[in-house]
Coordinates of C-alpha atoms and ligand atoms in Angstrom, one line a residue:
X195 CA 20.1 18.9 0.8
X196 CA 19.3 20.4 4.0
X197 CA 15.2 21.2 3.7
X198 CA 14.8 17.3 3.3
X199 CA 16.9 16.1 6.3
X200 CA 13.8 17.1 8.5
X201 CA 10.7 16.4 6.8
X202 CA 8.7 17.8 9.6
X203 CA 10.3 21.2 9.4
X204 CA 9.6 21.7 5.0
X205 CA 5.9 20.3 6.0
X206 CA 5.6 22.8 8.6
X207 CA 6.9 25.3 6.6
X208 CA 4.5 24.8 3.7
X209 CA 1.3 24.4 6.0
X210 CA 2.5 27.8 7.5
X211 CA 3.4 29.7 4.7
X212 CA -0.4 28.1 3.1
X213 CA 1.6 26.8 0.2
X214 CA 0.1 23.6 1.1
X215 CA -3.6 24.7 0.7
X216 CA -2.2 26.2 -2.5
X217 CA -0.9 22.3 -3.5
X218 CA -4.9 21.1 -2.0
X219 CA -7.1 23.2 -4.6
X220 CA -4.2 23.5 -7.8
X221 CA -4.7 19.5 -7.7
X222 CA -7.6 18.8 -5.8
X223 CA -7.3 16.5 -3.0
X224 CA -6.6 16.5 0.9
X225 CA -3.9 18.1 2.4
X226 CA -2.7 14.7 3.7
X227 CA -2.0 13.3 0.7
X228 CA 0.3 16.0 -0.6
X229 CA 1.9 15.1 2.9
X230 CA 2.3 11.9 2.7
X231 CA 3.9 12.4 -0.7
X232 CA 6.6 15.1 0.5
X233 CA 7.6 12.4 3.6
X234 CA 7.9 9.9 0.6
X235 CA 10.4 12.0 -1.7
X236 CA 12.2 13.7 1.7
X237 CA 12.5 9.9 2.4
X238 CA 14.0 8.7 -0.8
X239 CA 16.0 11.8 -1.5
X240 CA 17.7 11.2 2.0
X241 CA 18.4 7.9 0.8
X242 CA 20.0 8.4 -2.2
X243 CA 21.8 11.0 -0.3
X244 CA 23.8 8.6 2.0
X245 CA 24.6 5.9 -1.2
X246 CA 26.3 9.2 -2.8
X247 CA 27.9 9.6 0.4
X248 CA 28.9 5.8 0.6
X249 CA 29.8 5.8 -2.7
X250 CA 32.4 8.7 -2.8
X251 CA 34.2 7.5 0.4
X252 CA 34.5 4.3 -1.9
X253 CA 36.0 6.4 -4.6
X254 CA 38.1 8.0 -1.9
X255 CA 39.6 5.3 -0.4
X256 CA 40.3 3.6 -3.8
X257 CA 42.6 6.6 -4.4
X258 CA 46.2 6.3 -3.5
X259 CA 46.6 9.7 -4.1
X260 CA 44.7 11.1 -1.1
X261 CA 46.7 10.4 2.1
X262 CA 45.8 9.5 5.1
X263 CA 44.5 12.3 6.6
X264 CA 43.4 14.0 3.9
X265 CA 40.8 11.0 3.6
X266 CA 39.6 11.6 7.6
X267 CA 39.0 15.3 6.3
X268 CA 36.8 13.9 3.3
X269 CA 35.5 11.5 5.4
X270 CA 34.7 14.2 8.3
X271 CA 33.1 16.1 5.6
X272 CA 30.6 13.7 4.4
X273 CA 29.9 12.3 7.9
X274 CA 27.1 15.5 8.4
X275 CA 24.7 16.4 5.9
X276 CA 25.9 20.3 6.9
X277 CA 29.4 19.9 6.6
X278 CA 28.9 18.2 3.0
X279 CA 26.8 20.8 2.2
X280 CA 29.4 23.8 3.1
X281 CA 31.9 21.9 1.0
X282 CA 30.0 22.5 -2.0
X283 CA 28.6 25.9 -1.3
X284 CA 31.5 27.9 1.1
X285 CA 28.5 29.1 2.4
X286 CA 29.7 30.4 5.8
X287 CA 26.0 30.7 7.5
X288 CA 25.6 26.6 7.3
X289 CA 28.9 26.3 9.5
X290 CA 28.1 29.1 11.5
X291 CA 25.2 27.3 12.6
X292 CA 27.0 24.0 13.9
X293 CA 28.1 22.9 17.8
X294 CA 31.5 24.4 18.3
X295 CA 32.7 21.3 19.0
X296 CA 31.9 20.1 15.4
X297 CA 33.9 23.5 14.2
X298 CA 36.8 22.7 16.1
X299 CA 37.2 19.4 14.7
X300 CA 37.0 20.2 11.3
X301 CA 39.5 22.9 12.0
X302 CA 41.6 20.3 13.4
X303 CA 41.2 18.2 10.1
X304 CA 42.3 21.3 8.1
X305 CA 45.0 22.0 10.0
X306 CA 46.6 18.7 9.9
X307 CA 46.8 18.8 6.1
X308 CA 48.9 20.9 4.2
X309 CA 47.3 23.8 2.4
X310 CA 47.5 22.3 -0.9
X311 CA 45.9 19.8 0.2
X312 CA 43.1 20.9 2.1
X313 CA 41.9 22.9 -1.0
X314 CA 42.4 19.5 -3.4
X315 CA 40.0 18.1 -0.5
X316 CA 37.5 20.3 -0.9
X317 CA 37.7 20.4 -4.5
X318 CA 38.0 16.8 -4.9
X319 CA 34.6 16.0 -2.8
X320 CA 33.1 18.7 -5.1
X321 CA 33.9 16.7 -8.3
X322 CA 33.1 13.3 -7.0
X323 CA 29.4 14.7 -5.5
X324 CA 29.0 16.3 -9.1
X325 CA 30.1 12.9 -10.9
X326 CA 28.1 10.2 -9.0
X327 CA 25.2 12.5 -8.6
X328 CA 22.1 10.7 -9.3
X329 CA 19.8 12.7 -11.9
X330 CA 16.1 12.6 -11.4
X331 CA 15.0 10.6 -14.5
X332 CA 11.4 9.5 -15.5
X333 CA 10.3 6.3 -15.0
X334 CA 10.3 3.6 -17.8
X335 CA 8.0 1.8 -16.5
X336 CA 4.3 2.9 -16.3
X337 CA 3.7 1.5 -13.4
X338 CA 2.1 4.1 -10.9
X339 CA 2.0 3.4 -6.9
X340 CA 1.6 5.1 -3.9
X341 CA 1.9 4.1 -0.1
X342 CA -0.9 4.0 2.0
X343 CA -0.7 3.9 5.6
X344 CA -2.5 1.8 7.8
X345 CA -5.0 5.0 8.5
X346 CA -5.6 5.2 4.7
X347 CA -6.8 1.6 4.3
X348 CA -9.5 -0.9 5.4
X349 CA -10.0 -5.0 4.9
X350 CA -13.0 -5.8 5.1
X351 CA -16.2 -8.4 4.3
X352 CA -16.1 -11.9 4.5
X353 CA -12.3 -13.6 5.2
X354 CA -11.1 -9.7 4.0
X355 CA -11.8 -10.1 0.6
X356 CA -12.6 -6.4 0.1
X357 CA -10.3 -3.1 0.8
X358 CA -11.4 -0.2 1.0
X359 CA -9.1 2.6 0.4
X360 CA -9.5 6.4 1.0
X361 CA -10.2 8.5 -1.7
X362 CA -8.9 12.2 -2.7
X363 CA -12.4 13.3 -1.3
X364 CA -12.9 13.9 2.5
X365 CA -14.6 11.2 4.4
X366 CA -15.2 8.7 1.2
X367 CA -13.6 5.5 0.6
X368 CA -13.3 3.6 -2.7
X369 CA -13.4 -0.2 -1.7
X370 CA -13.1 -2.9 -4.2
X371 CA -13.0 -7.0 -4.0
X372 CA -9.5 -8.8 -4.0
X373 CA -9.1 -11.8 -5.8
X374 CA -8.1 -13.3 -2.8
X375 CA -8.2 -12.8 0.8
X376 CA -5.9 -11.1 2.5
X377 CA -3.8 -13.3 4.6
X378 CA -1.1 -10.6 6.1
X379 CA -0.8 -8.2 9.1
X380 CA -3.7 -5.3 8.8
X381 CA -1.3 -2.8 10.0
X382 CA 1.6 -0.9 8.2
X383 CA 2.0 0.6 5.3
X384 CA 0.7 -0.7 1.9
X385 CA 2.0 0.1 -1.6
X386 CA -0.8 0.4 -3.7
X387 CA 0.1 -0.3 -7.4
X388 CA -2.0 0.2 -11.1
X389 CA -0.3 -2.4 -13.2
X390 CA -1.2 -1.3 -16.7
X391 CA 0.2 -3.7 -18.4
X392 CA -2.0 -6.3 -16.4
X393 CA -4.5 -3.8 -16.4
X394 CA -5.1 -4.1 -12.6
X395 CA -4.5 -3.0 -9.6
X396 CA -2.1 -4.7 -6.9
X397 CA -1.8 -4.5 -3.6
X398 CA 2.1 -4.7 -2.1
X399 CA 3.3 -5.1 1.5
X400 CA 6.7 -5.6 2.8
X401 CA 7.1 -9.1 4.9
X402 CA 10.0 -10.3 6.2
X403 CA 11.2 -13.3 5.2
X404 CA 14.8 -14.1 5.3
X405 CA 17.1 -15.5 2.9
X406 CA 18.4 -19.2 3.4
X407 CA 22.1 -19.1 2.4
X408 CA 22.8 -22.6 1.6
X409 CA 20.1 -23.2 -1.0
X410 CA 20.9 -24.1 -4.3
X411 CA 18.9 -24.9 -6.9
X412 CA 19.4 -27.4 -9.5
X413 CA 16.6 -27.5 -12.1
X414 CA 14.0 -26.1 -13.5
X415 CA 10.2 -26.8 -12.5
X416 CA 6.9 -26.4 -14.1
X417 CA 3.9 -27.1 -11.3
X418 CA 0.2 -27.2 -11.7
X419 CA -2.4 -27.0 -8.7
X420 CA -4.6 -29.6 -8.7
X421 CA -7.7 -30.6 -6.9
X422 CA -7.0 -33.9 -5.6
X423 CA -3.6 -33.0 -4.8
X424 CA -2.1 -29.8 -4.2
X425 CA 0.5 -29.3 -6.6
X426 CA 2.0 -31.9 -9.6
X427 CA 5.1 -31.2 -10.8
X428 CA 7.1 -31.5 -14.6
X429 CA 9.8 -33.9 -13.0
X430 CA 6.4 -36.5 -12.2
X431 CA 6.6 -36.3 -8.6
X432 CA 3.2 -34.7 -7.0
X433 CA 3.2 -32.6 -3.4
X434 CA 0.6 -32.1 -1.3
X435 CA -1.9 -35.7 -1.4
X436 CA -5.0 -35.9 0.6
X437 CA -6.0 -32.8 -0.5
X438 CA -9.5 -34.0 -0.8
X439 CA -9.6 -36.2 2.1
X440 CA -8.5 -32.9 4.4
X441 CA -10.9 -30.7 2.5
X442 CA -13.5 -32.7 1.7
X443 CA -14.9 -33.3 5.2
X444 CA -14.5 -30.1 5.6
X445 CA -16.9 -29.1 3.0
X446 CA -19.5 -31.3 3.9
X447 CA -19.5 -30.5 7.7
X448 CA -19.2 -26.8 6.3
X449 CA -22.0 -27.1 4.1
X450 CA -24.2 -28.8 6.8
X451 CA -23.6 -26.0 9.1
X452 CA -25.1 -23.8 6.2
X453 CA -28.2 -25.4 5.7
X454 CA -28.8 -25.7 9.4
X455 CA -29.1 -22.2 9.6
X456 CA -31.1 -21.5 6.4
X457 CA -34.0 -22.0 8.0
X458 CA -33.4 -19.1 10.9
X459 CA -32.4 -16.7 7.8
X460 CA -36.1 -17.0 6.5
X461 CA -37.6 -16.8 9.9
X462 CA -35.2 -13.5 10.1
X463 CA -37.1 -12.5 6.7
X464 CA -40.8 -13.3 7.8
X465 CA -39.7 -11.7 11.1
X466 CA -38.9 -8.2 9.7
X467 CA -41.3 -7.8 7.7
X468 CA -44.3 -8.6 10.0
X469 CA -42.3 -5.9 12.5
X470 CA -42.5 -3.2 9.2
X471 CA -45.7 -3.3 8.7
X472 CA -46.3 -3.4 12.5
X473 CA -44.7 -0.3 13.0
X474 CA -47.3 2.3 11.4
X475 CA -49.9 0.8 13.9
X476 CA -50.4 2.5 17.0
X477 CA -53.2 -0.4 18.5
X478 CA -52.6 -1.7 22.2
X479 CA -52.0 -4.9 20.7
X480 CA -50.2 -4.2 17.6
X481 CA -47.2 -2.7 19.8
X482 CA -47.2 -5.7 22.1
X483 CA -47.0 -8.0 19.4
X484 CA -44.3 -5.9 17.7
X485 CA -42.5 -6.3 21.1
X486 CA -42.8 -10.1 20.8
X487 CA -41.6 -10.3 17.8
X488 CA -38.4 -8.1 17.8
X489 CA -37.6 -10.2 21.1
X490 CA -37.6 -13.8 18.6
X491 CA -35.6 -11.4 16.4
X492 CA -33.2 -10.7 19.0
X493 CA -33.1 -14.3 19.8
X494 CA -32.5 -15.5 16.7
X495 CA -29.8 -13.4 15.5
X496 CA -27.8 -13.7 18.4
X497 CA -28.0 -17.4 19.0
X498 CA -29.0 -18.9 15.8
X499 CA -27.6 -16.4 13.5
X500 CA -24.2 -14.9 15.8
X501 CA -21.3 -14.9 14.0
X502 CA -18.4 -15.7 16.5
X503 CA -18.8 -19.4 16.9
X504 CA -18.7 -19.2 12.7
X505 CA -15.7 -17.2 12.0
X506 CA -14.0 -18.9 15.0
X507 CA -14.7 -22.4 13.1
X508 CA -13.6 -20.9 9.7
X509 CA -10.6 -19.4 11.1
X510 CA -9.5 -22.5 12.9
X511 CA -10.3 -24.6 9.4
X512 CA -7.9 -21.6 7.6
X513 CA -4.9 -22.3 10.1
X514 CA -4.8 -26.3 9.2
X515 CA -5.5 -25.8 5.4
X516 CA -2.8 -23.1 5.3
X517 CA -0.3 -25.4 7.4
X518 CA -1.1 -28.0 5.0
X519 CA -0.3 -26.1 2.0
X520 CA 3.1 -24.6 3.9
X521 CA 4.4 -28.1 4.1
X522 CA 3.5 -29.2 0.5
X523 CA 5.3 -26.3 -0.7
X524 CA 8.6 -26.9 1.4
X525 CA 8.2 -30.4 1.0
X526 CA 7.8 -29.5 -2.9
X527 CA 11.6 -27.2 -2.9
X528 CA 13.3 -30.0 -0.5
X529 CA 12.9 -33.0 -3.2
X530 CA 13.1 -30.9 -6.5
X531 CA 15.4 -28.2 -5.4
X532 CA 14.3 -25.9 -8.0
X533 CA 16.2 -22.9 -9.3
X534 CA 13.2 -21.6 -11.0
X535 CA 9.4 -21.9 -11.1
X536 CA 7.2 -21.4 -13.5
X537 CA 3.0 -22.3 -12.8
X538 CA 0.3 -20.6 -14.6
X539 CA -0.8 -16.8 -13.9
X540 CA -3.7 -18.2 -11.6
X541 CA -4.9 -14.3 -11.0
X542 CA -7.7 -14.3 -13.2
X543 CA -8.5 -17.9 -14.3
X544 CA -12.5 -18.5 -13.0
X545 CA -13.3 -21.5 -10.6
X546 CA -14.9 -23.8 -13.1
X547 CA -18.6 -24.6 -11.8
X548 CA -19.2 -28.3 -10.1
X549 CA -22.0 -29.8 -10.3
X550 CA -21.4 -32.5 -7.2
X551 CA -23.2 -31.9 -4.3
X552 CA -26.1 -29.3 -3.0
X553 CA -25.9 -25.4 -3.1
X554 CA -24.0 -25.4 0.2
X555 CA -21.5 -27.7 -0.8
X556 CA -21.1 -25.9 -4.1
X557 CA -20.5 -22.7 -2.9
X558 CA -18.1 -24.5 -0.3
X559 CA -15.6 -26.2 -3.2
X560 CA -15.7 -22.6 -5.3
X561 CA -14.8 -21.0 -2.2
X562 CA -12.1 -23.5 -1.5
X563 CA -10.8 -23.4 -4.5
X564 CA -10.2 -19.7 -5.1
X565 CA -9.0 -19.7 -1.3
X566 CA -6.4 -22.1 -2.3
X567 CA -5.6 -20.9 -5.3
X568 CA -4.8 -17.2 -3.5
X569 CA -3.3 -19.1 -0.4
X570 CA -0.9 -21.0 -2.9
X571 CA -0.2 -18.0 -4.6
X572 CA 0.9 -16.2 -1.9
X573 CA 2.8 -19.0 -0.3
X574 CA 5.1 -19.6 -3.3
X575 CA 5.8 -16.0 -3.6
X576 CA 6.8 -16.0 -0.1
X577 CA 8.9 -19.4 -0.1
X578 CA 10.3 -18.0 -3.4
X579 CA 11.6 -15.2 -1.9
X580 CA 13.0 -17.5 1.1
X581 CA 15.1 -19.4 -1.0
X582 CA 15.6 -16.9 -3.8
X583 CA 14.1 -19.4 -6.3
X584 CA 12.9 -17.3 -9.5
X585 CA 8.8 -17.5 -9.9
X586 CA 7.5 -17.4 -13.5
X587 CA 4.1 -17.0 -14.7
X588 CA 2.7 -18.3 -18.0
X589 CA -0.9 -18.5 -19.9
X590 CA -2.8 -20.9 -18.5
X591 CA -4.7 -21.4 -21.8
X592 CA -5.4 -25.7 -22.3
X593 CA -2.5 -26.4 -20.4
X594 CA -4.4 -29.4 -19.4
X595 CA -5.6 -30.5 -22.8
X596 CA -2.7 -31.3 -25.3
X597 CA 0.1 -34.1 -24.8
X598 CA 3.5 -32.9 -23.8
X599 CA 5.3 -35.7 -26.0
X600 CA 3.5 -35.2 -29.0
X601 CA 1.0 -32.5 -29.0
X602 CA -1.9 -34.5 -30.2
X603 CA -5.3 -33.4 -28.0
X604 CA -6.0 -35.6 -24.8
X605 CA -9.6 -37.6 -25.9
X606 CA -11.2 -37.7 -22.2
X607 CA -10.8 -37.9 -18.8
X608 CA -11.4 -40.5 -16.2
X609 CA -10.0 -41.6 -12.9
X610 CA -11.4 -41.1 -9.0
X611 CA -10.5 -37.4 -9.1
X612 CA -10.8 -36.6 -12.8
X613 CA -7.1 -37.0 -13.2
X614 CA -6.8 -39.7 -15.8
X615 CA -6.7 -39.2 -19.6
X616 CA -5.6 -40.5 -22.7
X617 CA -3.1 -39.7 -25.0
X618 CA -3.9 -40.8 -29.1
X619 CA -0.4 -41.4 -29.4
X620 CA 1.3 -42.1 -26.0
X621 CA -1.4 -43.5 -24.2
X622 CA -2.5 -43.8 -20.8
X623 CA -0.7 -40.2 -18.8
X624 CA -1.8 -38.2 -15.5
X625 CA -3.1 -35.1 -16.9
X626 CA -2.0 -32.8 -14.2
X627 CA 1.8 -33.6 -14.7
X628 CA 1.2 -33.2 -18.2
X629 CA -0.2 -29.8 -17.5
X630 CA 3.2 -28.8 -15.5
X631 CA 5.6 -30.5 -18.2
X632 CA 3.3 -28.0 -20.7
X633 CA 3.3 -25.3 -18.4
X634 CA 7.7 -25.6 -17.9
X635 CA 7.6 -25.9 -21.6
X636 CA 5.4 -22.3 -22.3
X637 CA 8.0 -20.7 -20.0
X638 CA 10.2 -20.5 -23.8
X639 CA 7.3 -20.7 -25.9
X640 CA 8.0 -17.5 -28.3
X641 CA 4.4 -17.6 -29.7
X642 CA 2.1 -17.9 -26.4
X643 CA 2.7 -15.0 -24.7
X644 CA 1.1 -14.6 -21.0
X645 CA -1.8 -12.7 -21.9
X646 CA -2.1 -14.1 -25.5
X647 CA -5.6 -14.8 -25.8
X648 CA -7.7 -18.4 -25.3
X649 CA -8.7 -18.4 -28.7
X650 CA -5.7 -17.6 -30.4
X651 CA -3.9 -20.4 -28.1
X652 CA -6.3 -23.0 -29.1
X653 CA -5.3 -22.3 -32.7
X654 CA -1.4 -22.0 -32.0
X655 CA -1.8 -25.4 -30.6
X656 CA -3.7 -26.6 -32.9
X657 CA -1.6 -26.0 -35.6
X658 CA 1.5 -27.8 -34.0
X659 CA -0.4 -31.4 -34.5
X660 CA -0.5 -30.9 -38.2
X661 CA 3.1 -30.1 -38.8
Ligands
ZN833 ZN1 1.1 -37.9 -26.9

């Protein structure tokens, strides 16, 4: 009780007595990581320390047995972690240790009870601590996490789509690529998780966002992200239009802005390689030419090549997307006042392949697309939270590609955005409503499960249109 009340002084303790490097070669990794670890369980044991505490004084005061000041000498008791501790142990040294003004007004407690009752205090706080005391139990769960702090972590490559994490050997990093770029502070502590069930690994991080009190919600909502519009939604309404108009200029000027610059990238090639091979001659006139060359190369990667004027454009083209897709989403909770949420589990689903368009503009709509599927993501989860709607994700397996009303298969598609499609039996629908009246309807599907697999979906489905 008293050891983890200062973490510093048990860390101190166990780098001085060398129990620490003991904990460093038994399990092999860096010192700082056994650290961090002990500052984690001091933290949590402190904290389930002061709900015991805030529990008994419930229990306390519930009791109409305990008088008055009986309960301020309870209360007194449990107000320092030394005091508590004496109460269960008599151990005289703790109290001995304590400001004599802290002696003298727990003597001052004790003596304005009666002896009976001072010992029923002491007794009484015993039996509480020993009945609400919380026992350490494994976790159910097999989740594993650990907290990283913001020296333990890096974002990094293009719009931070790769983290690189430190690693239980000195001075080497594990990076891997996120499904989606990281759009939060790069400070702070991070709560790196290994979801096995998912069979991945997540990446946490507390942000604020406070709770709306009024909010109610009043139904619930399947959605589906589209491409023309942002999101459509199972009630028919659709959130988020001109999608394409905002992004698709974008894409083009984007993609412009690309192929302008190809040509400097293969002068960049030629470039170093005529300095290479350069290099191992030691003529007059091969060093002056290698000179004249690695000055164009200078040129050309500062003012054709430079990055700042580029991330400065992208960044500014994030802020308005993002803004875009805020108000969609708000817009979205304002009209349909949902209690609950379900859209598909967009994680792992793959950008299908366009062909519209050159290699720039490709590469700029499969970027887009994953952005804004991560950026939606993210968003709900955040707006969720706001106005404590519940988020559910389902299998996105043919969501798109059976009817809603009767299950029969949708023949093709048509329309300006590919949005259009045909029903055998009901006739003309939008296919992107129908997705989100299929995707509310999986939500209490018992035989598609979330990670039940493509195949075995098709057939499930398949078999409803006969019967
Ligand atoms: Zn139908």
């Amino acid at each position: 009780m008293l050891d983890v009340k200062q973490y510093f002084n048990l860390r101190n303790e166990l780098v001085k007595s060398s129990q620490g490097n003991a904990y460093a070669e038994k399990y092999h990794f860096l010192q700082k990581h056994w650290k961090y670890a002990l500052r984690d369980a001091c933290a949590n044991i402190n904290a389930m320390l002061s709900n015991l505490a805030n529990q008994i004084r419930k229990a306390v005061q519930a009791n109409e047995l305990v008088d008055e000041d009986e309960q301020h000498l309870i209360y007194y008791l449990l107000s320092m972690r030394e005091l508590w501790y004496y109460a269960l142990t008599a151990d005289q040294a703790v109290l001995a240790q304590l400001k004599p003004a802290y002696r003298k007004h727990l003597s001052e407690l004790e003596q304005s009870v009666t002896a009976k009752q001072r010992k029923h205090a002491y007794s009484y706080l015993r039996r509480l601590t020993r009945r609400y005391k919380y026992v350490p139990r494994k976790h159910t769960n097999l989740n594993r996490s650990m907290a990283y702090d913001e020296n333990m972590y890096r974002f990094q490559g293009e719009e931070l789509k790769q983290v690189a994490i430190s690693s239980g050997v000195s001075r080497q990093q594990f990076a891997f690529s996120l499904t989606s770029p990281w759009h939060y502070r790069l400070k702070g502590d991070l709560q790196i998780i290994l979801d096995r069930d998912k069979k991945r690994i997540e990446i946490h991080k507390v942000i604020q966002a406070r709770q709306k009190k009024k909010y109610q919600g009043k139904q619930k909502l399947g959605i589906d992200k589209g491409l023309a519009t942002l999101v459509s939604c199972s009630s028919g309404q659709e959130y988020g239009k001109g999608l394409s108009q905002l992004t698709g200029p974008q894409i083009e000027k984007e993609s412009r802005y690309l192929a302008q610059r190809n040509p400097y990238y293969g002068r960049r090639y030629q470039l170093k390689k005529q300095i290479e091979k350069l290099n191992h001659v030691q003529t007059r006139t091969a060093i002056i030419k290698r000179n004249q060359l690695s000055v164009e190369l200078k040129q050309i990667e500062s003012n054709n090549l430079g990055h700042k004027r580029k991330d400065r454009r992208h960044e500014a083209l994030r802020a308005c997307r993002e803004s875009f897709i805020n108000h969609a989403i708000k817009e979205m909770i304002e009209h349909e006042a949902p209690s609950l949420i379900v859209k598909e589990d967009l994680t792992f689903t793959k950008d299908k392949a366009t062909k519209k368009g050159n290699k720039y503009e490709r590469k700029a709509r499969r970027n887009l697309s994953s952005w804004t599927k991560g950026t939606l993501n993210t968003r709900l989860e955040y707006y969720c939270q706001q106005y404590s709607i519940d988020l559910k994700d389902v299998n996105p397996a043919y969501t798109s590609q059976y009817c809603p009303n009767c299950g029969r298969h949708f023949e093709f598609r048509f329309g300006k955005h590919n949005e259009k499609t045909i029903c055998p039996n009901c006739g003309e629908m939008n296919c992107n409503i129908a997705a989100s009246r299929n995707i509310l309807a999986r939500a209490n599907d018992k035989e598609i499960a979330l990670y039940t697999p493509y195949d075995k979906v098709k057939a499930i489905l398949d078999q409803r249109i006969v019967s």
